GROMACS .gro file of C-alpha atoms in nm:
model
  488
    1UNK     CA    1   9.260   8.332  10.568
    2UNK     CA    2   8.920   8.500  10.444
    3UNK     CA    3   8.725   8.220  10.555
    4UNK     CA    4   8.800   8.302  10.904
    5UNK     CA    5   8.680   8.664  10.862
    6UNK     CA    6   8.337   8.603  11.013
    7UNK     CA    7   8.530   8.415  11.331
    8UNK     CA    8   8.723   8.713  11.374
    9UNK     CA    9   8.448   8.987  11.336
   10UNK     CA   10   8.253   8.817  11.638
   11UNK     CA   11   8.540   8.791  11.839
   12UNK     CA   12   8.652   9.190  11.738
   13UNK     CA   13   8.304   9.258  11.801
   14UNK     CA   14   8.272   9.096  12.145
   15UNK     CA   15   8.616   9.194  12.276
   16UNK     CA   16   8.504   9.585  12.179
   17UNK     CA   17   8.181   9.554  12.330
   18UNK     CA   18   8.318   9.548  12.679
   19UNK     CA   19   8.523   9.852  12.603
   20UNK     CA   20   8.229  10.099  12.637
   21UNK     CA   21   8.333  10.385  12.873
   22UNK     CA   22   7.967  10.413  12.994
   23UNK     CA   23   7.934  10.398  13.376
   24UNK     CA   24   7.680  10.112  13.366
   25UNK     CA   25   7.917   9.877  13.215
   26UNK     CA   26   8.138   9.681  13.483
   27UNK     CA   27   8.465   9.515  13.348
   28UNK     CA   28   8.424   9.132  13.464
   29UNK     CA   29   8.720   8.916  13.548
   30UNK     CA   30   8.873   8.783  13.242
   31UNK     CA   31   8.713   9.044  13.003
   32UNK     CA   32   8.930   9.203  12.748
   33UNK     CA   33   8.963   9.563  12.703
   34UNK     CA   34   9.083   9.733  12.366
   35UNK     CA   35   9.407   9.799  12.523
   36UNK     CA   36   9.460   9.415  12.605
   37UNK     CA   37   9.318   9.299  12.285
   38UNK     CA   38   9.514   9.501  12.062
   39UNK     CA   39   9.900   9.515  12.147
   40UNK     CA   40  10.060   9.387  11.821
   41UNK     CA   41  10.066   9.474  11.434
   42UNK     CA   42   9.899   9.102  11.415
   43UNK     CA   43   9.597   9.202  11.619
   44UNK     CA   44   9.563   9.515  11.414
   45UNK     CA   45   9.572   9.309  11.114
   46UNK     CA   46   9.320   9.111  11.259
   47UNK     CA   47   9.108   9.409  11.321
   48UNK     CA   48   9.139   9.513  10.961
   49UNK     CA   49   8.976   9.173  10.869
   50UNK     CA   50   8.697   9.244  11.083
   51UNK     CA   51   8.633   9.589  10.953
   52UNK     CA   52   8.630   9.410  10.586
   53UNK     CA   53   8.376   9.142  10.696
   54UNK     CA   54   8.155   9.442  10.840
   55UNK     CA   55   8.084   9.587  10.511
   56UNK     CA   56   7.807   9.391  10.342
   57UNK     CA   57   7.658   9.555  10.024
   58UNK     CA   58   7.573   9.217   9.884
   59UNK     CA   59   7.427   9.103  10.216
   60UNK     CA   60   7.045   8.999  10.241
   61UNK     CA   61   6.828   8.721  10.085
   62UNK     CA   62   6.468   8.602  10.077
   63UNK     CA   63   6.298   8.952  10.028
   64UNK     CA   64   6.536   9.174  10.204
   65UNK     CA   65   6.894   9.325  10.166
   66UNK     CA   66   7.140   9.585  10.119
   67UNK     CA   67   7.226   9.806   9.842
   68UNK     CA   68   7.290   9.548   9.567
   69UNK     CA   69   6.929   9.420   9.670
   70UNK     CA   70   6.797   9.818   9.677
   71UNK     CA   71   6.911   9.903   9.348
   72UNK     CA   72   6.750   9.583   9.213
   73UNK     CA   73   6.404   9.582   9.353
   74UNK     CA   74   6.363   9.937   9.333
   75UNK     CA   75   6.440   9.968   8.952
   76UNK     CA   76   6.335   9.830   8.651
   77UNK     CA   77   6.561   9.509   8.640
   78UNK     CA   78   6.352   9.264   8.826
   79UNK     CA   79   6.009   9.082   8.818
   80UNK     CA   80   5.852   8.855   9.065
   81UNK     CA   81   5.994   8.498   8.992
   82UNK     CA   82   5.781   8.190   8.928
   83UNK     CA   83   5.867   8.056   9.267
   84UNK     CA   84   5.781   8.397   9.442
   85UNK     CA   85   5.583   8.387   9.764
   86UNK     CA   86   5.582   8.770   9.754
   87UNK     CA   87   5.906   8.854   9.829
   88UNK     CA   88   6.052   9.184   9.778
   89UNK     CA   89   5.675   9.304   9.682
   90UNK     CA   90   5.674   9.568   9.943
   91UNK     CA   91   6.003   9.747   9.829
   92UNK     CA   92   5.917   9.724   9.481
   93UNK     CA   93   5.604   9.880   9.512
   94UNK     CA   94   5.776  10.148   9.723
   95UNK     CA   95   5.567  10.123  10.024
   96UNK     CA   96   5.744  10.333  10.291
   97UNK     CA   97   5.949  10.159  10.558
   98UNK     CA   98   6.234  10.239  10.748
   99UNK     CA   99   6.208  10.014  11.030
  100UNK     CA  100   6.443   9.732  11.133
  101UNK     CA  101   6.518   9.481  10.841
  102UNK     CA  102   6.424   9.752  10.569
  103UNK     CA  103   6.655   9.879  10.291
  104UNK     CA  104   6.693  10.208  10.469
  105UNK     CA  105   6.794  10.038  10.824
  106UNK     CA  106   6.991   9.801  10.652
  107UNK     CA  107   7.223  10.030  10.442
  108UNK     CA  108   7.257  10.296  10.730
  109UNK     CA  109   7.332  10.057  11.003
  110UNK     CA  110   7.595   9.866  10.783
  111UNK     CA  111   7.785  10.143  10.679
  112UNK     CA  112   7.777  10.313  11.001
  113UNK     CA  113   7.896   9.953  11.173
  114UNK     CA  114   8.181   9.936  10.930
  115UNK     CA  115   8.252  10.297  11.005
  116UNK     CA  116   8.265  10.238  11.400
  117UNK     CA  117   8.477   9.956  11.357
  118UNK     CA  118   8.730  10.132  11.139
  119UNK     CA  119   8.762  10.412  11.365
  120UNK     CA  120   8.802  10.166  11.651
  121UNK     CA  121   9.107  10.008  11.484
  122UNK     CA  122   9.227  10.335  11.375
  123UNK     CA  123   9.227  10.472  11.735
  124UNK     CA  124   9.426  10.150  11.819
  125UNK     CA  125   9.675  10.244  11.530
  126UNK     CA  126   9.710  10.586  11.697
  127UNK     CA  127   9.783  10.450  12.061
  128UNK     CA  128  10.025  10.171  11.964
  129UNK     CA  129  10.402  10.276  11.838
  130UNK     CA  130  10.575  10.099  11.537
  131UNK     CA  131  10.919  10.153  11.386
  132UNK     CA  132  11.072  10.028  11.080
  133UNK     CA  133  10.908   9.785  10.846
  134UNK     CA  134  10.631   9.739  11.093
  135UNK     CA  135  10.554  10.106  11.083
  136UNK     CA  136  10.548  10.053  10.711
  137UNK     CA  137  10.301   9.774  10.718
  138UNK     CA  138  10.085   9.964  11.000
  139UNK     CA  139  10.059  10.271  10.753
  140UNK     CA  140   9.931  10.019  10.491
  141UNK     CA  141   9.668   9.889  10.710
  142UNK     CA  142   9.567  10.278  10.821
  143UNK     CA  143   9.537  10.357  10.461
  144UNK     CA  144   9.308  10.069  10.383
  145UNK     CA  145   9.098  10.187  10.688
  146UNK     CA  146   9.078  10.533  10.551
  147UNK     CA  147   8.962  10.441  10.265
  148UNK     CA  148   8.682  10.208  10.341
  149UNK     CA  149   8.588  10.476  10.590
  150UNK     CA  150   8.556  10.714  10.301
  151UNK     CA  151   8.357  10.484  10.102
  152UNK     CA  152   8.079  10.411  10.339
  153UNK     CA  153   8.069  10.786  10.422
  154UNK     CA  154   8.015  10.847  10.063
  155UNK     CA  155   7.755  10.564  10.005
  156UNK     CA  156   7.579  10.724  10.301
  157UNK     CA  157   7.552  11.062  10.093
  158UNK     CA  158   7.435  10.884   9.762
  159UNK     CA  159   7.142  10.718   9.939
  160UNK     CA  160   7.033  10.978  10.243
  161UNK     CA  161   7.115  11.308  10.036
  162UNK     CA  162   6.800  11.472   9.851
  163UNK     CA  163   7.022  11.667   9.608
  164UNK     CA  164   7.409  11.595   9.518
  165UNK     CA  165   7.444  11.962   9.366
  166UNK     CA  166   7.336  12.152   9.677
  167UNK     CA  167   7.635  12.195   9.900
  168UNK     CA  168   7.427  12.293  10.202
  169UNK     CA  169   7.185  11.970  10.159
  170UNK     CA  170   7.178  11.735  10.462
  171UNK     CA  171   7.388  11.418  10.402
  172UNK     CA  172   7.580  11.196  10.634
  173UNK     CA  173   7.708  11.222  10.959
  174UNK     CA  174   8.102  11.271  10.956
  175UNK     CA  175   8.244  11.011  11.221
  176UNK     CA  176   8.620  11.009  11.275
  177UNK     CA  177   8.588  10.909  11.632
  178UNK     CA  178   8.387  10.648  11.839
  179UNK     CA  179   8.100  10.822  11.997
  180UNK     CA  180   7.964  10.757  12.345
  181UNK     CA  181   7.635  10.598  12.341
  182UNK     CA  182   7.454  10.914  12.483
  183UNK     CA  183   7.599  11.132  12.211
  184UNK     CA  184   7.382  11.276  11.945
  185UNK     CA  185   7.434  11.438  11.630
  186UNK     CA  186   7.289  11.618  11.316
  187UNK     CA  187   7.407  11.533  10.972
  188UNK     CA  188   7.688  11.710  10.819
  189UNK     CA  189   7.622  11.916  10.481
  190UNK     CA  190   7.703  11.756  10.138
  191UNK     CA  191   7.987  12.009  10.112
  192UNK     CA  192   8.140  11.901  10.455
  193UNK     CA  193   8.113  11.559  10.365
  194UNK     CA  194   8.284  11.531  10.053
  195UNK     CA  195   8.568  11.754  10.226
  196UNK     CA  196   8.594  11.475  10.515
  197UNK     CA  197   8.586  11.184  10.230
  198UNK     CA  198   8.836  11.345  10.034
  199UNK     CA  199   9.066  11.410  10.316
  200UNK     CA  200   9.071  11.073  10.416
  201UNK     CA  201   9.116  10.923  10.029
  202UNK     CA  202   9.413  11.182  10.008
  203UNK     CA  203   9.545  11.082  10.341
  204UNK     CA  204   9.526  10.722  10.221
  205UNK     CA  205   9.725  10.753   9.915
  206UNK     CA  206  10.015  10.897  10.139
  207UNK     CA  207  10.030  10.595  10.331
  208UNK     CA  208   9.987  10.278  10.111
  209UNK     CA  209  10.296  10.066  10.065
  210UNK     CA  210  10.363  10.014   9.668
  211UNK     CA  211  10.571   9.700   9.776
  212UNK     CA  212  10.300   9.512   9.993
  213UNK     CA  213  10.209   9.187   9.855
  214UNK     CA  214   9.845   9.252   9.893
  215UNK     CA  215   9.858   9.502   9.619
  216UNK     CA  216   9.866   9.196   9.376
  217UNK     CA  217   9.540   9.066   9.475
  218UNK     CA  218   9.195   9.253   9.423
  219UNK     CA  219   9.050   9.133   9.744
  220UNK     CA  220   9.250   9.409   9.921
  221UNK     CA  221   9.213   9.816   9.902
  222UNK     CA  222   9.498   9.974   9.723
  223UNK     CA  223   9.572  10.302   9.570
  224UNK     CA  224   9.349  10.202   9.266
  225UNK     CA  225   9.076  10.140   9.514
  226UNK     CA  226   9.102  10.536   9.604
  227UNK     CA  227   9.157  10.639   9.249
  228UNK     CA  228   8.867  10.440   9.150
  229UNK     CA  229   8.637  10.588   9.426
  230UNK     CA  230   8.750  10.925   9.345
  231UNK     CA  231   8.604  10.898   9.000
  232UNK     CA  232   8.260  10.789   9.130
  233UNK     CA  233   8.258  11.064   9.368
  234UNK     CA  234   8.335  11.311   9.048
  235UNK     CA  235   8.022  11.182   8.877
  236UNK     CA  236   7.798  11.218   9.194
  237UNK     CA  237   7.917  11.589   9.276
  238UNK     CA  238   7.921  11.695   8.918
  239UNK     CA  239   8.300  11.726   8.893
  240UNK     CA  240   8.363  11.705   8.503
  241UNK     CA  241   8.726  11.793   8.485
  242UNK     CA  242   8.929  11.672   8.209
  243UNK     CA  243   9.158  11.563   8.508
  244UNK     CA  244   8.917  11.298   8.579
  245UNK     CA  245   8.932  11.156   8.224
  246UNK     CA  246   9.313  11.131   8.260
  247UNK     CA  247   9.261  10.945   8.590
  248UNK     CA  248   9.025  10.707   8.415
  249UNK     CA  249   9.282  10.619   8.135
  250UNK     CA  250   9.521  10.579   8.390
  251UNK     CA  251   9.341  10.287   8.543
  252UNK     CA  252   9.227  10.148   8.217
  253UNK     CA  253   9.588  10.115   8.097
  254UNK     CA  254   9.646   9.900   8.417
  255UNK     CA  255   9.290   9.730   8.410
  256UNK     CA  256   9.192   9.666   8.051
  257UNK     CA  257   8.869   9.544   7.950
  258UNK     CA  258   8.811   9.174   7.963
  259UNK     CA  259   8.778   8.978   7.647
  260UNK     CA  260   8.471   8.742   7.582
  261UNK     CA  261   8.622   8.440   7.769
  262UNK     CA  262   8.783   8.633   8.039
  263UNK     CA  263   8.448   8.805   8.100
  264UNK     CA  264   8.251   8.492   8.138
  265UNK     CA  265   8.535   8.359   8.359
  266UNK     CA  266   8.529   8.699   8.572
  267UNK     CA  267   8.157   8.586   8.711
  268UNK     CA  268   8.278   8.240   8.778
  269UNK     CA  269   8.527   8.402   9.010
  270UNK     CA  270   8.821   8.252   8.798
  271UNK     CA  271   8.938   8.570   8.623
  272UNK     CA  272   9.032   8.898   8.743
  273UNK     CA  273   9.146   9.092   8.450
  274UNK     CA  274   8.942   9.386   8.466
  275UNK     CA  275   8.859   9.364   8.854
  276UNK     CA  276   8.989   9.659   9.062
  277UNK     CA  277   8.865   9.537   9.374
  278UNK     CA  278   8.607   9.258   9.486
  279UNK     CA  279   8.467   9.152   9.809
  280UNK     CA  280   8.583   8.785   9.862
  281UNK     CA  281   8.313   8.545   9.940
  282UNK     CA  282   8.444   8.191  10.035
  283UNK     CA  283   8.303   7.866  10.191
  284UNK     CA  284   8.072   7.932  10.486
  285UNK     CA  285   7.981   8.283  10.370
  286UNK     CA  286   7.648   8.376  10.269
  287UNK     CA  287   7.565   8.360   9.886
  288UNK     CA  288   7.481   8.655   9.690
  289UNK     CA  289   7.269   8.463   9.477
  290UNK     CA  290   7.024   8.427   9.786
  291UNK     CA  291   6.901   8.751   9.691
  292UNK     CA  292   6.714   8.591   9.412
  293UNK     CA  293   6.686   8.226   9.477
  294UNK     CA  294   6.599   8.018   9.791
  295UNK     CA  295   6.891   7.774   9.700
  296UNK     CA  296   7.063   7.789   9.394
  297UNK     CA  297   7.055   7.979   9.055
  298UNK     CA  298   6.851   7.719   8.858
  299UNK     CA  299   6.482   7.651   8.739
  300UNK     CA  300   6.211   7.640   8.989
  301UNK     CA  301   6.399   7.827   9.251
  302UNK     CA  302   6.409   8.176   9.162
  303UNK     CA  303   6.157   8.418   9.380
  304UNK     CA  304   6.318   8.742   9.193
  305UNK     CA  305   6.375   8.705   8.815
  306UNK     CA  306   6.527   8.949   8.541
  307UNK     CA  307   6.282   9.164   8.409
  308UNK     CA  308   6.155   9.115   8.052
  309UNK     CA  309   6.250   9.476   7.979
  310UNK     CA  310   6.616   9.368   8.063
  311UNK     CA  311   6.596   9.048   7.906
  312UNK     CA  312   6.483   9.172   7.579
  313UNK     CA  313   6.787   9.436   7.575
  314UNK     CA  314   7.028   9.128   7.625
  315UNK     CA  315   6.893   8.926   7.390
  316UNK     CA  316   6.882   9.190   7.108
  317UNK     CA  317   7.259   9.280   7.184
  318UNK     CA  318   7.364   8.933   7.222
  319UNK     CA  319   7.709   8.876   7.316
  320UNK     CA  320   7.912   8.803   7.653
  321UNK     CA  321   7.625   8.965   7.865
  322UNK     CA  322   7.394   8.764   7.735
  323UNK     CA  323   7.568   8.473   7.774
  324UNK     CA  324   7.698   8.576   8.144
  325UNK     CA  325   7.359   8.731   8.287
  326UNK     CA  326   7.086   8.475   8.141
  327UNK     CA  327   7.085   8.131   8.319
  328UNK     CA  328   7.092   7.866   8.041
  329UNK     CA  329   6.794   7.702   8.224
  330UNK     CA  330   6.569   7.992   8.161
  331UNK     CA  331   6.270   7.951   7.960
  332UNK     CA  332   6.136   8.201   7.706
  333UNK     CA  333   5.771   8.146   7.613
  334UNK     CA  334   5.744   8.424   7.408
  335UNK     CA  335   5.794   8.816   7.420
  336UNK     CA  336   5.719   8.970   7.731
  337UNK     CA  337   5.513   8.665   7.811
  338UNK     CA  338   5.413   8.604   8.189
  339UNK     CA  339   5.526   8.278   8.179
  340UNK     CA  340   5.864   8.370   8.090
  341UNK     CA  341   6.112   8.214   8.352
  342UNK     CA  342   6.419   8.462   8.322
  343UNK     CA  343   6.682   8.343   8.538
  344UNK     CA  344   6.958   8.575   8.689
  345UNK     CA  345   7.309   8.425   8.626
  346UNK     CA  346   7.514   8.711   8.716
  347UNK     CA  347   7.598   8.535   9.055
  348UNK     CA  348   7.594   8.161   8.902
  349UNK     CA  349   7.807   8.016   9.199
  350UNK     CA  350   8.171   7.915   9.233
  351UNK     CA  351   8.395   7.657   9.359
  352UNK     CA  352   8.312   7.810   9.686
  353UNK     CA  353   7.956   7.724   9.685
  354UNK     CA  354   7.642   7.680   9.431
  355UNK     CA  355   7.507   8.024   9.549
  356UNK     CA  356   7.854   8.178   9.647
  357UNK     CA  357   8.052   8.462   9.463
  358UNK     CA  358   8.286   8.730   9.516
  359UNK     CA  359   8.145   9.056   9.471
  360UNK     CA  360   8.314   9.261   9.202
  361UNK     CA  361   8.283   9.609   9.352
  362UNK     CA  362   8.528   9.820   9.109
  363UNK     CA  363   8.569   9.713   8.759
  364UNK     CA  364   8.733   9.862   8.429
  365UNK     CA  365   8.403   9.821   8.258
  366UNK     CA  366   8.264  10.103   8.499
  367UNK     CA  367   8.577  10.317   8.468
  368UNK     CA  368   8.500  10.305   8.070
  369UNK     CA  369   8.167  10.417   8.142
  370UNK     CA  370   8.263  10.698   8.367
  371UNK     CA  371   8.524  10.805   8.121
  372UNK     CA  372   8.233  10.815   7.829
  373UNK     CA  373   8.034  11.029   8.051
  374UNK     CA  374   8.311  11.265   8.132
  375UNK     CA  375   8.394  11.323   7.802
  376UNK     CA  376   8.027  11.395   7.685
  377UNK     CA  377   8.012  11.647   7.974
  378UNK     CA  378   8.318  11.816   7.812
  379UNK     CA  379   8.128  11.812   7.476
  380UNK     CA  380   8.362  11.547   7.355
  381UNK     CA  381   8.079  11.372   7.187
  382UNK     CA  382   8.285  11.177   6.915
  383UNK     CA  383   8.531  11.071   7.167
  384UNK     CA  384   8.247  10.954   7.433
  385UNK     CA  385   8.082  10.752   7.140
  386UNK     CA  386   8.415  10.600   7.063
  387UNK     CA  387   8.439  10.469   7.448
  388UNK     CA  388   8.100  10.330   7.424
  389UNK     CA  389   8.177  10.159   7.136
  390UNK     CA  390   8.501  10.003   7.258
  391UNK     CA  391   8.298   9.878   7.537
  392UNK     CA  392   8.021   9.738   7.343
  393UNK     CA  393   8.293   9.564   7.080
  394UNK     CA  394   8.445   9.401   7.400
  395UNK     CA  395   8.124   9.247   7.491
  396UNK     CA  396   8.051   9.106   7.147
  397UNK     CA  397   7.724   9.367   7.147
  398UNK     CA  398   7.555   9.383   6.794
  399UNK     CA  399   7.435   9.738   6.926
  400UNK     CA  400   7.595  10.011   6.711
  401UNK     CA  401   7.717  10.335   6.858
  402UNK     CA  402   7.678  10.644   6.653
  403UNK     CA  403   7.987  10.778   6.508
  404UNK     CA  404   7.939  11.100   6.751
  405UNK     CA  405   7.655  11.182   6.985
  406UNK     CA  406   7.474  11.529   6.862
  407UNK     CA  407   7.403  11.667   7.212
  408UNK     CA  408   7.433  11.576   7.552
  409UNK     CA  409   7.125  11.433   7.613
  410UNK     CA  410   7.143  11.181   7.364
  411UNK     CA  411   7.505  11.102   7.491
  412UNK     CA  412   7.353  11.037   7.824
  413UNK     CA  413   7.055  10.835   7.727
  414UNK     CA  414   7.272  10.586   7.543
  415UNK     CA  415   7.557  10.588   7.833
  416UNK     CA  416   7.247  10.524   8.051
  417UNK     CA  417   7.168  10.236   7.863
  418UNK     CA  418   7.490  10.090   7.854
  419UNK     CA  419   7.528  10.139   8.224
  420UNK     CA  420   7.217   9.922   8.293
  421UNK     CA  421   7.330   9.629   8.105
  422UNK     CA  422   7.732   9.653   8.195
  423UNK     CA  423   7.658   9.702   8.570
  424UNK     CA  424   7.309   9.522   8.627
  425UNK     CA  425   7.256   9.350   8.973
  426UNK     CA  426   7.589   9.535   9.105
  427UNK     CA  427   7.407   9.807   9.300
  428UNK     CA  428   7.405  10.101   9.050
  429UNK     CA  429   7.060  10.114   8.841
  430UNK     CA  430   6.849  10.299   9.108
  431UNK     CA  431   7.125  10.517   9.202
  432UNK     CA  432   7.192  10.599   8.822
  433UNK     CA  433   6.837  10.710   8.774
  434UNK     CA  434   6.834  10.915   9.103
  435UNK     CA  435   7.125  11.100   8.953
  436UNK     CA  436   7.072  11.139   8.592
  437UNK     CA  437   6.700  11.101   8.585
  438UNK     CA  438   6.595  11.454   8.653
  439UNK     CA  439   6.872  11.594   8.392
  440UNK     CA  440   6.698  11.358   8.134
  441UNK     CA  441   6.353  11.368   8.265
  442UNK     CA  442   6.322  11.029   8.318
  443UNK     CA  443   6.243  10.802   8.628
  444UNK     CA  444   6.185  10.427   8.688
  445UNK     CA  445   5.963  10.307   8.394
  446UNK     CA  446   5.879   9.925   8.414
  447UNK     CA  447   5.762   9.697   8.146
  448UNK     CA  448   5.362   9.641   8.222
  449UNK     CA  449   5.413   9.272   8.216
  450UNK     CA  450   5.707   9.322   8.489
  451UNK     CA  451   5.525   9.526   8.708
  452UNK     CA  452   5.222   9.311   8.677
  453UNK     CA  453   5.420   9.029   8.818
  454UNK     CA  454   5.415   9.230   9.174
  455UNK     CA  455   5.064   9.366   9.084
  456UNK     CA  456   5.268   9.680   9.141
  457UNK     CA  457   5.345  10.029   9.037
  458UNK     CA  458   5.504  10.058   8.671
  459UNK     CA  459   5.623  10.445   8.693
  460UNK     CA  460   5.808  10.627   8.958
  461UNK     CA  461   5.904  10.972   8.898
  462UNK     CA  462   6.290  11.057   8.976
  463UNK     CA  463   6.145  11.364   9.151
  464UNK     CA  464   5.949  11.128   9.398
  465UNK     CA  465   6.056  11.202   9.750
  466UNK     CA  466   6.133  10.820   9.788
  467UNK     CA  467   6.448  10.848   9.566
  468UNK     CA  468   6.620  10.944   9.899
  469UNK     CA  469   6.598  10.689  10.160
  470UNK     CA  470   6.469  10.759  10.507
  471UNK     CA  471   6.659  10.800  10.780
  472UNK     CA  472   6.578  10.490  10.961
  473UNK     CA  473   6.374  10.455  11.282
  474UNK     CA  474   6.628  10.321  11.479
  475UNK     CA  475   6.848  10.609  11.437
  476UNK     CA  476   6.576  10.857  11.490
  477UNK     CA  477   6.503  10.682  11.804
  478UNK     CA  478   6.843  10.689  11.964
  479UNK     CA  479   6.975  11.030  11.778
  480UNK     CA  480   6.741  11.311  11.897
  481UNK     CA  481   6.917  11.553  11.720
  482UNK     CA  482   6.922  11.421  11.377
  483UNK     CA  483   6.672  11.547  11.091
  484UNK     CA  484   6.473  11.281  10.894
  485UNK     CA  485   6.461  11.355  10.501
  486UNK     CA  486   6.150  11.541  10.347
  487UNK     CA  487   5.792  11.382  10.369
  488UNK     CA  488   5.900  11.085  10.568
   0.00000   0.00000   0.00000
């Protein structure tokens, strides 16, 4: 079914494009309106698939991309590959660009396209009448739409807000309707965003059908998706209440940390033991490995490679992560040698294709890391250290965690290290530095050999204005009411 998503999305977008109420639109004979296109529960289900397909944090290739690419290229986990023709050099050097094809444009545009599609299908659900089992299924669909709408709004806040801790800072534009092309909007505040997002998530929790067959597969949004997202939000807004530790424990009960073998299988798309939610990618889809390779994960093909610094950390600890993340065809000439070919293997290909892998968006490992940070922020330093050691033990890591952290800074520094290793190339590193860096007094600090591969800058302070993305030029042009972020 998933292999037809992009065709469905195209037809979905095509049918919606003629439904604009602008006076300049003329409905041609044979064209479909939304009312004509969506008459049954099956039609609504097709619309839901289009919304799933629209959301693409793993999109891009050949030196451009979305949030996975952004967190890799703007952080300290990449260097130019031996096959590089300059891909990513401008982004690596923090050259300001917010025009079409830039990181700020790609993330903003993708999230609001997804929000717009979700709002259109939600509008259809409000117009149609269902009873009995169809109503139960319709509510389950609505829950998924609300959850993905909340996710997209939250991610806009993450990337385009200057200060998460200031409730009056501008964040995302709250959109729970389909705007007219002439409408203009200022951004809402972070406080307004979080209230809106939480309302969507709480409503979704009342609508899910626990008996729905989709709950058995991590490619569908479920109650656990919502619980997980609530934990991510808690970290971002600084909510360290012990209730969130309880929520983390509930998820870890249902999704245990993967064993060594299960972990290797997860990245080959043959094991979902610790996967709470993933984006399904099948034959015919774009491959996430194309963010780093021209054609396939292998020698001579990588235009972006693992940084020497990250490789050194993985090599020192050994275990499952060293095996899973570093391609066996890599060549290590010497410590931090410019000739090292350090091939990224986190997306090694699958039965769907040599560059195609599901994107594991929500995993038990991240829950474990969130739990540790929450414990540390509650001065539960021994518990936090134990939680981190449990993860390291599961990964076969040689790194020894102290029996107890001596203070919060020590704890956060070690947790940040573990997040860097565990979540590399999954869209976290740059956001982690943005969130925790000011607290620890750290920014992006790159190995000199790595930044020399791009002839690039090695150090970027977490107080640099570029740690908040610019509102893209396309939005500025079309929305005269919106405020640009400072210094852009």
